[in-house]
Amino acid sequence: MRDAMPLGAAQEGIWTGQEFDRDSPAFNTAEYVEIHGPVDVVLLEAAIRRAVAETDSVHSVFGTDEEGHVWQRLAPDSSWPVHVVDVQDEPDPHAAATKWMRADLSVAVDLRRDRLFCHAVFLLGPDHVLWYHRVHHIALDGYGLSLVARRVAEVYTALAEDREPPAHPFGSLESVVREDQSYLDSEKYAAARDYWVGMAEGRPVPVVLSRDPGRLARSVIRVSAEFDDAIPALKAVAAQARAMWTETLAAAFAAYLHRMTGTDEAVLALPVMVRLGSVSVRVPCMVTNVVPLWVSTPPGITFTELTGQVSAQLRDGRPHLRYRYEQLRRDLRLVANERKLFGPSVNIMPFDYRLRFAGTPGVVHNVSAGLVEDMVVHIYDRADGHGLRIVLDANPNSYDPDELKTHLDRFMTFLGRVTSEPNVPVTDIDLLLDGERELLLETWNDTDRPLPAVTVPDLLAAQAKATPDRTALVACDAALTFTELAGRVNRLARWLVERGAGPGTYVALLLPRTSDAIVALLAVLRSGAAYVPVDPDYPARRIEAIIADSGPVLVLDELPALDRSSDVDTPGTGPGPRDAACLIYTSGSTGTPKGVVIEHRGLVNLFHHHRDTLIRPNAGGRARRAALSASLSFDTSWEGLLWLLDGHELHFIDDELRRQPTELLAYVSDNEIDFMDITPTYAEELVSEGFLDAPRRPAVLALGGEATGPALWTTLRDAGMTVYNLYGPTECTVDTLWCRLDESAEPIVGRPLANTRAYVLDGDRRLVPPGVVGELYFAGAPVARGYHDRPELTEERFPDDPFHAGKMYRTGDLARWRPDGTLEFLGRADDQVKIRGFRIELGEIEAALTGHPDIAQAAVIPREDTPGQPRLVGYAVPVSTVPEPADLRHYLAERLPDYMVPPVYVTLERIPRTTNGKLDRAALPAPESTAVSGRAPRDHREAVLCGLFAELLGIDEVGIDDDFFSLGGHSLLVAKLINRVRGEFGVRIGIRTVFEAPTAARLAVAIGGDGDEDGDEDRVLLPLRADGIEPPLFCVAPATGLALAYTGLLAALPGRPVYGLQLVGVRTTTVADLAASFVARVREIQPAGPYHLLGASFGGLVAHEMAAQLQEAGEQVVLVALLDSYPFPAAWRDRPPLTESEVAAELAGLDPDQIALAYQTFTHHSRLGAEWTPRRIVGDVLLFEATEDKTPDWPGPDTWSSHVDGQVDVHRIPCSHNAMTSAEPLARIAAAIAARAAGTSQHRSVP
């Protein structure tokens, strides 16, 4: 055994790979030589032994020293066998030989002990022999194998001719190792490093052809084919491009990868021999390197131009080919992560070497080329000057055999087309195989069905006539039969028409989730107008933006009281099928929501499809019960409404119930709900709450709004229910694709609905082949009219259908056709995402975030750092001062809906970009999720909250100052936290409360704790938000004295300072004295008007008195908002006061001392209220009337009529008196105040 020496540069990477998986045979390489003719097996064995003895590298044994350095020693051994296997008597001798080879290849080699090679000779028949040789890749590369094979043929020929073989030409392995060491210390190495690092930095993540890239496999799948007469055409292109003909092959596969994936930059792996000018040119060993080839495919580039680009890059990189790709990965810090340096490999072999054994030809067949991470395209020159042999090797965890065979057929077809038309843009080269165009356009889009020329009101009228006494609607406030529903709808429709509603107009609905909302929606449609749903929980600015953009003739935030005996026939002609039915706003990439105009025709088509495929097949001829939990501002609300239109009972789930999974499940079970439509995220929440184990669960479930994950798909598919997956953008009337979960073992989005055509197109709107990713387009009846008052955007997103008359809609979603004609959803092609069913334009969030004065640049992306918990993450480059994450959340919450506010933020020095200026998403760091504050809880409440944070976030410990969102919280976890807080403390809080108080210390204060802001309850003037550009709003506390609850106003009143005026510790003898003291404090903040005042219950009396005093002083008061506040009726003055326990029940969560203080405050000020006589003020009063749990003697809005020189504008809030200052009512109140400021509200007035 010779002395130890280091490994060669190429050997080091293979050693590492084999050590990583010692049981893997993936690094075995093999080929066999097929000889047709007389062969002397004895002489052949002698030639094999002699060539092997002359080859240093195959005799290496490997090991490591005490410091972990790897060494190799040459240990020649002549005791190895040449297996002679006679398979002549086998039914298929060739198959038998191949089976033996595969078995040999499947055995892993232990580099520390095992022999690196194996040789066998198979006798297939008279004058038909196969010589097989297998060797570990650490010893030989492809060129090394060829050197050994040629030497065997040379020695055999000499022995057969009875002469001494020529001296062997091989150099030593040691010389190659020494040369490698010298290269590492040379200037060439440094120059090569600079070249490759410079080329690689900032490049996008490489793409591959696999639909589902998998882990490395220990085996390879292979397909191959012959391509006759390819080389002349390739040489013709090469001549035009001034390139080598082999370079056209790399360009061709890069173009194929571009067309198949849509990538603008293909990154190929090119194996290179690196032997020219090296001692290794005559040494059989492993020196092959792999270098990346970046091929840019700008619009309009031709194949000739692409070949020229490839040739120029290869020419520039030729001096640097020895620089190892393993080292480049280390330089780019890719070793510790899974990001690849390149995609598929293209191995061009301009030599398909043919051998002669004493005049008898031998043809070489590759059996295995070693490890394949993804796909390797081997292209062999057949040495006849015309043809090629193309072999595709692939990782079986990433490709199946049929898929690989299709790639081979398609690439060969593409290669033939692109070389025959080299001077046309590569994007114009057809990728489709014979028959695929008809399959895509006709067979899989055979959806034409009759579509009646009716409207939604026609459907409702027909159903009311067919089943007049059947229950149609059940809501929190009422249950209506079809006759009652139709009557209310028609009466309201007449009222709307009288006020200008009709075809071509819009009516905005800003209503709570009562029966009024459904009645109003259907009445607007009956009037001929289109409804504009506006969620009352939206921030005021968003409400204002929607109303301003839509230009409604009316805004309804409550319904008028109409005479039930009036004529129910609606005047006017009503809508037609092509009239607008609704204007639904979705997130907009420019920072402004955009309205989608949906027509009756699309809704009627949806109704008929769902009726025939989803509703009636599951109803069994009986009236069923469907639950509607979606917001009416989302198009998915129609999933439940369609059941109503088909005669079934619709349960309209109210806000509180739909946000409490446990209570919702109980309701569903108790009311025997048969159908629900929910998002997959909410389905997961319900499953975790015991949905599948409920005593009675819906028989039919529809999922929609976002992608369904594999785990949930499997769970629900096997749950014994009928479950549908529905897909569709708002721009295509709710749904365009559908399937049942039991149709597929993995998530799909299914096939087109009736009268719907689905296209998967590339960037030039050409059909892509089945299995290829493209952008999803829809055409047919569901396609909406476009965007309201956005003609340029409509033209961009609703182009002409290139295959049929009419328009189509560009979804921005990526998809591909499966072999069975169903579609698979693969994410977004643009910056739009869906989180928990909400459609979000990242650009809208980024635009809002960069509007913050301290933010210079911003990016927002969805991340799923915890599996199954996607969330938005904001990345911000500050101008100078770094804002707190809570400040950014607060800023965005004033401008965007809750679901669009990223819960966590990362500060960066710069936003990473790729070389083409695009956001480099892969370079954005994951947010840290470790608790860092170290401050321990100071009381029981903080301790409980810290424990809840830790439990929900899945971490060990949380300090009182640790931010819930920075630790990984998101809105779904917020919902869980709210439920847990309610269970632990008996306190109801809203989502916004957690957004504004995201630490245990601050949340303890918000729910009545004793955190850092212990003194707040003792302060008369409490600044809830001290800064802003609008006049402040001063809020007087109710009789219990505390104003902290008014934080619920903040999110919907952006830009407005809000101050609380507290009663605790204030001892005055009259309401007038109390008001005077508050006026003095108010004027310290705002010396002059106009003033904005608000008060709840007793606080409303004080606010009214403050207004009177300010007006007496000559000041202007523009807002007096009273929250269920009324002058005390005479009958109340003799009522017994509430007990301390009754007050304590309303103040759950406060400690005993605080409750005692609040009780004293309550009793004192209740007495003052009973003794107060209100004066008359100038102007209007805004009264918010609680509608629940009122006693018969409770005063009403008319009690204010004699005390107001103006109107009492009444807004009815669906809550109890004591709940008026809880989060959800306050959000509605703030939205109404904002709408009033914009002059848009329609409400009841008391003169």
Tab-separated table of C-alpha atoms in Angstrom, residues 190-555:
chain	number	residue	atom	x	y	z
A	190	ALA	CA	-8.667	33.758	-7.159
A	191	ALA	CA	-9.727	35.115	-10.541
A	192	ALA	CA	-12.109	32.197	-11.049
A	193	ARG	CA	-13.637	32.759	-7.628
A	194	ASP	CA	-14.269	36.424	-8.386
A	195	TYR	CA	-15.781	35.501	-11.754
A	196	TRP	CA	-18.232	32.885	-10.491
A	197	VAL	CA	-19.262	34.727	-7.321
A	198	GLY	CA	-19.857	37.845	-9.384
A	199	MET	CA	-21.913	35.878	-11.871
A	200	ALA	CA	-23.974	34.102	-9.187
A	201	GLU	CA	-24.784	36.852	-6.696
A	202	GLY	CA	-28.319	38.185	-6.839
A	203	ARG	CA	-29.616	35.492	-9.176
A	204	PRO	CA	-33.168	34.178	-8.717
A	205	VAL	CA	-33.861	30.748	-7.302
A	206	PRO	CA	-33.439	28.167	-10.104
A	207	VAL	CA	-36.546	26.481	-11.421
A	208	VAL	CA	-37.008	22.862	-12.426
A	209	LEU	CA	-39.540	20.956	-14.501
A	210	SER	CA	-40.808	18.839	-11.635
A	211	ARG	CA	-44.319	19.469	-10.385
A	212	ASP	CA	-43.245	18.352	-6.917
A	213	PRO	CA	-39.468	18.380	-6.319
A	214	GLY	CA	-38.647	15.610	-3.872
A	215	ARG	CA	-35.787	14.425	-1.726
A	216	LEU	CA	-32.759	12.707	-3.170
A	217	ALA	CA	-33.352	9.132	-4.236
A	218	ARG	CA	-31.052	6.140	-4.276
A	219	SER	CA	-32.192	5.200	-7.762
A	220	VAL	CA	-32.851	6.841	-11.122
A	221	ILE	CA	-35.541	6.511	-13.760
A	222	ARG	CA	-34.480	6.755	-17.399
A	223	VAL	CA	-35.994	7.175	-20.845
A	224	SER	CA	-34.185	7.523	-24.156
A	225	ALA	CA	-34.814	8.020	-27.857
A	226	GLU	CA	-32.974	8.458	-31.129
A	227	PHE	CA	-33.186	11.754	-33.010
A	228	ASP	CA	-32.236	11.262	-36.632
A	229	ASP	CA	-30.807	14.058	-38.782
A	230	ALA	CA	-30.507	16.513	-35.858
A	231	ILE	CA	-26.876	17.544	-36.220
A	232	PRO	CA	-27.034	19.267	-39.636
A	233	ALA	CA	-29.812	21.591	-38.397
A	234	LEU	CA	-27.917	22.284	-35.167
A	235	LYS	CA	-24.772	23.119	-37.092
A	236	ALA	CA	-26.714	25.499	-39.316
A	237	VAL	CA	-27.975	27.416	-36.276
A	238	ALA	CA	-24.505	27.382	-34.761
A	239	ALA	CA	-23.049	28.877	-37.917
A	240	GLN	CA	-25.533	31.790	-37.746
A	241	ALA	CA	-24.789	32.356	-34.065
A	242	ARG	CA	-21.018	31.848	-34.459
A	243	ALA	CA	-21.192	29.112	-31.883
A	244	MET	CA	-20.334	25.441	-31.527
A	245	TRP	CA	-23.113	23.065	-32.494
A	246	THR	CA	-23.040	21.521	-29.011
A	247	GLU	CA	-23.851	24.937	-27.563
A	248	THR	CA	-27.116	25.013	-29.487
A	249	LEU	CA	-28.230	22.006	-27.439
A	250	ALA	CA	-27.735	23.866	-24.158
A	251	ALA	CA	-29.604	26.834	-25.604
A	252	ALA	CA	-32.417	24.566	-26.771
A	253	PHE	CA	-32.975	23.046	-23.354
A	254	ALA	CA	-32.789	26.464	-21.719
A	255	ALA	CA	-35.481	27.645	-24.130
A	256	TYR	CA	-37.532	24.540	-23.339
A	257	LEU	CA	-37.213	25.208	-19.599
A	258	HIS	CA	-38.273	28.808	-20.165
A	259	ARG	CA	-41.325	27.806	-22.162
A	260	MET	CA	-42.330	25.059	-19.763
A	261	THR	CA	-41.968	27.089	-16.557
A	262	GLY	CA	-42.255	30.716	-17.611
A	263	THR	CA	-38.979	31.586	-15.917
A	264	ASP	CA	-37.151	34.610	-17.303
A	265	GLU	CA	-33.799	33.097	-16.434
A	266	ALA	CA	-33.071	29.415	-16.780
A	267	VAL	CA	-30.159	28.107	-14.725
A	268	LEU	CA	-28.704	24.889	-16.095
A	269	ALA	CA	-25.954	22.681	-14.756
A	270	LEU	CA	-23.261	21.865	-17.298
A	271	PRO	CA	-20.809	19.038	-16.524
A	272	VAL	CA	-17.375	20.018	-17.853
A	273	MET	CA	-14.288	17.813	-18.248
A	274	VAL	CA	-11.688	20.482	-17.256
A	275	ARG	CA	-8.909	18.290	-18.690
A	276	LEU	CA	-7.574	20.414	-21.514
A	277	GLY	CA	-4.152	21.751	-20.552
A	278	SER	CA	-4.132	19.507	-17.484
A	279	VAL	CA	-2.220	16.353	-16.573
A	280	SER	CA	-5.620	14.726	-16.090
A	281	VAL	CA	-6.120	14.541	-19.852
A	282	ARG	CA	-4.377	11.154	-19.737
A	283	VAL	CA	-5.357	10.031	-16.230
A	284	PRO	CA	-8.487	7.903	-15.704
A	285	CYS	CA	-9.880	9.542	-12.555
A	286	MET	CA	-12.615	11.831	-11.277
A	287	VAL	CA	-12.065	15.479	-12.210
A	288	THR	CA	-15.353	16.513	-13.851
A	289	ASN	CA	-16.811	19.759	-12.557
A	290	VAL	CA	-20.316	21.166	-12.861
A	291	VAL	CA	-20.777	24.854	-13.640
A	292	PRO	CA	-23.949	26.923	-13.766
A	293	LEU	CA	-25.159	28.408	-17.024
A	294	TRP	CA	-27.537	31.350	-16.690
A	295	VAL	CA	-29.661	31.832	-19.775
A	296	SER	CA	-31.804	34.958	-19.923
A	297	THR	CA	-34.884	34.860	-22.145
A	298	PRO	CA	-36.066	38.435	-22.711
A	299	PRO	CA	-39.245	38.972	-24.739
A	300	GLY	CA	-38.827	38.401	-28.459
A	301	ILE	CA	-35.471	36.604	-28.321
A	302	THR	CA	-34.916	34.115	-31.140
A	303	PHE	CA	-33.227	30.756	-30.884
A	304	THR	CA	-30.262	32.001	-32.876
A	305	GLU	CA	-29.840	34.932	-30.471
A	306	LEU	CA	-30.227	32.634	-27.495
A	307	THR	CA	-27.531	30.337	-28.860
A	308	GLY	CA	-25.235	33.328	-29.277
A	309	GLN	CA	-25.867	34.327	-25.659
A	310	VAL	CA	-25.039	30.819	-24.443
A	311	SER	CA	-21.908	30.665	-26.543
A	312	ALA	CA	-20.657	34.030	-25.254
A	313	GLN	CA	-21.162	33.030	-21.630
A	314	LEU	CA	-19.435	29.690	-22.113
A	315	ARG	CA	-16.581	31.420	-23.857
A	316	ASP	CA	-16.203	33.916	-20.995
A	317	GLY	CA	-16.327	31.166	-18.393
A	318	ARG	CA	-13.939	28.766	-20.153
A	319	PRO	CA	-10.786	30.010	-18.297
A	320	HIS	CA	-12.532	29.422	-14.963
A	321	LEU	CA	-13.993	25.934	-15.380
A	322	ARG	CA	-11.776	24.330	-12.744
A	323	TYR	CA	-13.358	26.318	-9.926
A	324	ARG	CA	-15.409	23.720	-8.065
A	325	TYR	CA	-19.138	24.171	-7.745
A	326	GLU	CA	-18.935	22.856	-4.154
A	327	GLN	CA	-16.684	25.806	-3.335
A	328	LEU	CA	-19.051	28.197	-5.091
A	329	ARG	CA	-21.882	26.963	-2.880
A	330	ARG	CA	-19.731	27.709	0.151
A	331	ASP	CA	-18.885	31.151	-1.208
A	332	LEU	CA	-22.565	31.912	-1.684
A	333	ARG	CA	-23.454	30.506	1.759
A	334	LEU	CA	-25.739	27.881	0.269
A	335	VAL	CA	-24.266	24.908	2.111
A	336	ALA	CA	-26.446	25.239	5.191
A	337	ASN	CA	-29.732	25.628	3.344
A	338	GLU	CA	-31.598	23.791	0.621
A	339	ARG	CA	-31.409	26.482	-2.032
A	340	LYS	CA	-30.014	25.036	-5.215
A	341	LEU	CA	-27.368	26.614	-7.394
A	342	PHE	CA	-28.911	25.382	-10.626
A	343	GLY	CA	-31.824	23.473	-12.091
A	344	PRO	CA	-31.672	20.567	-14.585
A	345	SER	CA	-28.331	19.341	-15.882
A	346	VAL	CA	-27.453	19.127	-19.570
A	347	ASN	CA	-24.614	16.683	-20.233
A	348	ILE	CA	-23.566	16.924	-23.879
A	349	MET	CA	-21.276	14.112	-24.978
A	350	PRO	CA	-19.831	14.975	-28.416
A	351	PHE	CA	-18.333	11.497	-28.382
A	352	ASP	CA	-20.428	8.332	-28.285
A	353	TYR	CA	-17.214	6.405	-28.412
A	354	ARG	CA	-17.177	3.247	-30.517
A	355	LEU	CA	-14.627	0.549	-29.819
A	356	ARG	CA	-13.124	-2.216	-31.923
A	357	PHE	CA	-12.070	-5.517	-30.452
A	358	ALA	CA	-9.702	-7.055	-33.009
A	359	GLY	CA	-11.888	-5.606	-35.728
A	360	THR	CA	-15.193	-6.443	-34.099
A	361	PRO	CA	-17.141	-3.281	-33.201
A	362	GLY	CA	-18.315	-2.609	-29.670
A	363	VAL	CA	-21.107	-0.125	-28.910
A	364	VAL	CA	-21.143	1.600	-25.529
A	365	HIS	CA	-24.374	1.863	-23.540
A	366	ASN	CA	-24.527	3.961	-20.387
A	367	VAL	CA	-26.352	2.227	-17.552
A	368	SER	CA	-25.928	4.799	-14.791
A	369	ALA	CA	-24.246	8.187	-14.712
A	370	GLY	CA	-24.433	8.532	-10.947
A	371	LEU	CA	-26.462	10.704	-8.623
A	372	VAL	CA	-29.342	12.700	-10.102
A	373	GLU	CA	-30.782	15.453	-7.899
A	374	ASP	CA	-33.484	16.518	-10.337
A	375	MET	CA	-33.069	15.744	-14.028
A	376	VAL	CA	-30.083	15.170	-16.293
A	377	VAL	CA	-30.360	15.395	-20.058
A	378	HIS	CA	-27.621	13.310	-21.664
A	379	ILE	CA	-27.159	14.053	-25.347
A	380	TYR	CA	-24.818	11.712	-27.245
A	381	ASP	CA	-23.388	12.199	-30.689
A	382	ARG	CA	-24.059	8.909	-32.503
A	383	ALA	CA	-20.823	9.454	-34.461
A	384	ASP	CA	-22.633	9.060	-37.789
A	385	GLY	CA	-22.567	12.798	-38.478
A	386	HIS	CA	-26.354	13.076	-38.385
A	387	GLY	CA	-28.174	11.660	-35.372
A	388	LEU	CA	-28.307	12.122	-31.621
A	389	ARG	CA	-29.228	9.830	-28.794
A	390	ILE	CA	-31.071	11.685	-26.049
A	391	VAL	CA	-31.309	10.136	-22.582
A	392	LEU	CA	-33.243	11.629	-19.670
A	393	ASP	CA	-32.303	10.534	-16.148
A	394	ALA	CA	-34.520	11.741	-13.330
A	395	ASN	CA	-35.056	11.530	-9.607
A	396	PRO	CA	-38.037	9.190	-9.082
A	397	ASN	CA	-39.100	11.282	-6.092
A	398	SER	CA	-39.622	14.218	-8.447
A	399	TYR	CA	-40.857	12.642	-11.688
A	400	ASP	CA	-42.859	9.592	-12.665
A	401	PRO	CA	-41.965	7.519	-15.748
A	402	ASP	CA	-44.896	8.724	-17.851
A	403	GLU	CA	-44.100	12.340	-17.041
A	404	LEU	CA	-40.457	11.824	-17.962
A	405	LYS	CA	-41.385	10.150	-21.257
A	406	THR	CA	-43.652	13.082	-22.115
A	407	HIS	CA	-40.804	15.502	-21.411
A	408	LEU	CA	-38.572	13.541	-23.748
A	409	ASP	CA	-41.158	13.528	-26.542
A	410	ARG	CA	-41.943	17.202	-26.055
A	411	PHE	CA	-38.307	18.305	-25.920
A	412	MET	CA	-37.468	16.374	-29.070
A	413	THR	CA	-40.477	17.930	-30.815
A	414	PHE	CA	-39.486	21.374	-29.567
A	415	LEU	CA	-35.878	20.836	-30.627
A	416	GLY	CA	-36.998	19.959	-34.128
A	417	ARG	CA	-39.273	23.005	-34.351
A	418	VAL	CA	-36.838	25.499	-32.876
A	419	THR	CA	-33.996	24.435	-35.160
A	420	SER	CA	-36.240	24.616	-38.205
A	421	GLU	CA	-37.369	28.157	-37.247
A	422	PRO	CA	-34.334	29.598	-35.486
A	423	ASN	CA	-35.067	33.229	-36.304
A	424	VAL	CA	-38.542	33.536	-34.817
A	425	PRO	CA	-39.082	34.291	-31.114
A	426	VAL	CA	-38.792	31.171	-29.001
A	427	THR	CA	-42.112	32.092	-27.418
A	428	ASP	CA	-43.766	31.560	-30.799
A	429	ILE	CA	-42.638	27.944	-31.037
A	430	ASP	CA	-45.554	25.614	-30.381
A	431	LEU	CA	-45.088	23.282	-27.422
A	432	LEU	CA	-48.195	21.179	-27.954
A	433	LEU	CA	-48.050	17.599	-29.151
A	434	ASP	CA	-50.538	16.211	-31.643
A	435	GLY	CA	-54.084	16.150	-30.236
A	436	GLU	CA	-53.373	18.331	-27.218
A	437	ARG	CA	-55.007	21.510	-28.584
A	438	GLU	CA	-58.351	19.731	-29.030
A	439	LEU	CA	-57.986	18.178	-25.579
A	440	LEU	CA	-57.411	21.565	-23.920
A	441	LEU	CA	-60.008	23.597	-25.789
A	442	GLU	CA	-62.788	21.106	-26.431
A	443	THR	CA	-62.635	17.916	-24.414
A	444	TRP	CA	-61.794	19.452	-21.028
A	445	ASN	CA	-63.911	22.567	-21.685
A	446	ASP	CA	-67.068	20.845	-22.864
A	447	THR	CA	-69.309	22.829	-20.481
A	448	ASP	CA	-72.029	24.411	-22.637
A	449	ARG	CA	-75.415	24.160	-20.909
A	450	PRO	CA	-78.769	25.993	-21.387
A	451	LEU	CA	-78.885	29.265	-19.394
A	452	PRO	CA	-82.339	30.831	-18.823
A	453	ALA	CA	-82.616	34.592	-19.366
A	454	VAL	CA	-83.771	35.329	-15.799
A	455	THR	CA	-82.459	37.323	-12.838
A	456	VAL	CA	-82.022	36.738	-9.111
A	457	PRO	CA	-85.366	38.465	-8.249
A	458	ASP	CA	-87.064	36.103	-10.713
A	459	LEU	CA	-85.604	33.122	-8.871
A	460	LEU	CA	-86.794	34.434	-5.497
A	461	ALA	CA	-90.272	35.222	-6.808
A	462	ALA	CA	-90.614	31.762	-8.324
A	463	GLN	CA	-89.549	30.105	-5.090
A	464	ALA	CA	-91.868	32.239	-2.961
A	465	LYS	CA	-94.734	31.207	-5.204
A	466	ALA	CA	-93.762	27.516	-5.047
A	467	THR	CA	-93.204	27.288	-1.268
A	468	PRO	CA	-94.876	30.323	0.320
A	469	ASP	CA	-95.104	28.972	3.887
A	470	ARG	CA	-91.696	27.289	4.054
A	471	THR	CA	-89.108	28.963	6.276
A	472	ALA	CA	-86.693	30.897	4.108
A	473	LEU	CA	-84.454	32.818	6.520
A	474	VAL	CA	-83.423	32.450	10.145
A	475	ALA	CA	-81.361	35.276	11.664
A	476	CYS	CA	-80.548	36.422	15.169
A	477	ASP	CA	-83.561	38.759	15.170
A	478	ALA	CA	-86.195	36.999	13.086
A	479	ALA	CA	-87.337	33.932	11.146
A	480	LEU	CA	-89.138	34.595	7.856
A	481	THR	CA	-91.134	32.403	5.517
A	482	PHE	CA	-90.692	32.845	1.791
A	483	THR	CA	-93.915	34.905	1.684
A	484	GLU	CA	-92.716	37.138	4.508
A	485	LEU	CA	-89.275	37.510	2.992
A	486	ALA	CA	-90.637	38.355	-0.451
A	487	GLY	CA	-93.044	40.865	1.082
A	488	ARG	CA	-90.323	42.674	3.009
A	489	VAL	CA	-88.050	42.601	-0.041
A	490	ASN	CA	-90.708	44.079	-2.311
A	491	ARG	CA	-91.755	46.802	0.155
A	492	LEU	CA	-88.169	47.907	0.622
A	493	ALA	CA	-87.522	47.699	-3.120
A	494	ARG	CA	-90.422	50.109	-3.737
A	495	TRP	CA	-88.986	52.471	-1.120
A	496	LEU	CA	-85.584	52.289	-2.831
A	497	VAL	CA	-87.011	52.935	-6.271
A	498	GLU	CA	-88.824	55.991	-4.946
A	499	ARG	CA	-85.446	57.338	-3.823
A	500	GLY	CA	-83.647	56.834	-7.108
A	501	ALA	CA	-82.559	53.193	-7.093
A	502	GLY	CA	-82.840	51.314	-10.359
A	503	PRO	CA	-80.797	49.708	-13.141
A	504	GLY	CA	-77.442	51.372	-13.516
A	505	THR	CA	-77.331	52.665	-9.906
A	506	TYR	CA	-75.718	51.431	-6.722
A	507	VAL	CA	-76.948	51.189	-3.138
A	508	ALA	CA	-74.365	50.720	-0.380
A	509	LEU	CA	-75.223	48.407	2.525
A	510	LEU	CA	-73.566	49.133	5.866
A	511	LEU	CA	-75.694	46.840	8.001
A	512	PRO	CA	-75.260	44.474	10.966
A	513	ARG	CA	-75.808	40.737	10.475
A	514	THR	CA	-79.539	40.642	11.070
A	515	SER	CA	-82.388	39.690	8.759
A	516	ASP	CA	-82.330	43.328	7.592
A	517	ALA	CA	-79.060	42.701	5.761
A	518	ILE	CA	-80.471	39.831	3.656
A	519	VAL	CA	-83.716	41.708	3.033
A	520	ALA	CA	-81.793	44.793	1.939
A	521	LEU	CA	-79.525	42.815	-0.381
A	522	LEU	CA	-82.445	41.149	-2.132
A	523	ALA	CA	-84.458	44.371	-2.202
A	524	VAL	CA	-81.678	46.271	-3.931
A	525	LEU	CA	-81.588	43.538	-6.580
A	526	ARG	CA	-85.390	43.678	-6.863
A	527	SER	CA	-85.209	47.435	-7.463
A	528	GLY	CA	-82.878	46.888	-10.402
A	529	ALA	CA	-79.912	48.503	-8.667
A	530	ALA	CA	-76.734	46.732	-7.652
A	531	TYR	CA	-75.782	46.411	-3.992
A	532	VAL	CA	-72.400	47.508	-2.614
A	533	PRO	CA	-71.669	45.531	0.573
A	534	VAL	CA	-69.564	47.427	3.126
A	535	ASP	CA	-68.475	45.685	6.302
A	536	PRO	CA	-69.219	47.998	9.263
A	537	ASP	CA	-66.029	46.720	10.916
A	538	TYR	CA	-63.833	48.206	8.187
A	539	PRO	CA	-61.745	51.237	9.167
A	540	ALA	CA	-63.473	54.529	8.459
A	541	ARG	CA	-61.023	55.432	5.707
A	542	ARG	CA	-61.751	52.238	3.816
A	543	ILE	CA	-65.484	52.744	4.205
A	544	GLU	CA	-65.116	56.283	2.921
A	545	ALA	CA	-63.005	55.096	-0.029
A	546	ILE	CA	-65.553	52.458	-1.072
A	547	ILE	CA	-68.496	54.793	-0.818
A	548	ALA	CA	-66.677	57.594	-2.619
A	549	ASP	CA	-65.606	55.249	-5.441
A	550	SER	CA	-68.969	53.526	-5.920
A	551	GLY	CA	-71.075	56.723	-5.846
A	552	PRO	CA	-74.239	55.097	-4.431
A	553	VAL	CA	-77.597	56.808	-4.622
A	554	LEU	CA	-78.221	55.613	-1.068
A	555	VAL	CA	-76.201	54.313	1.874
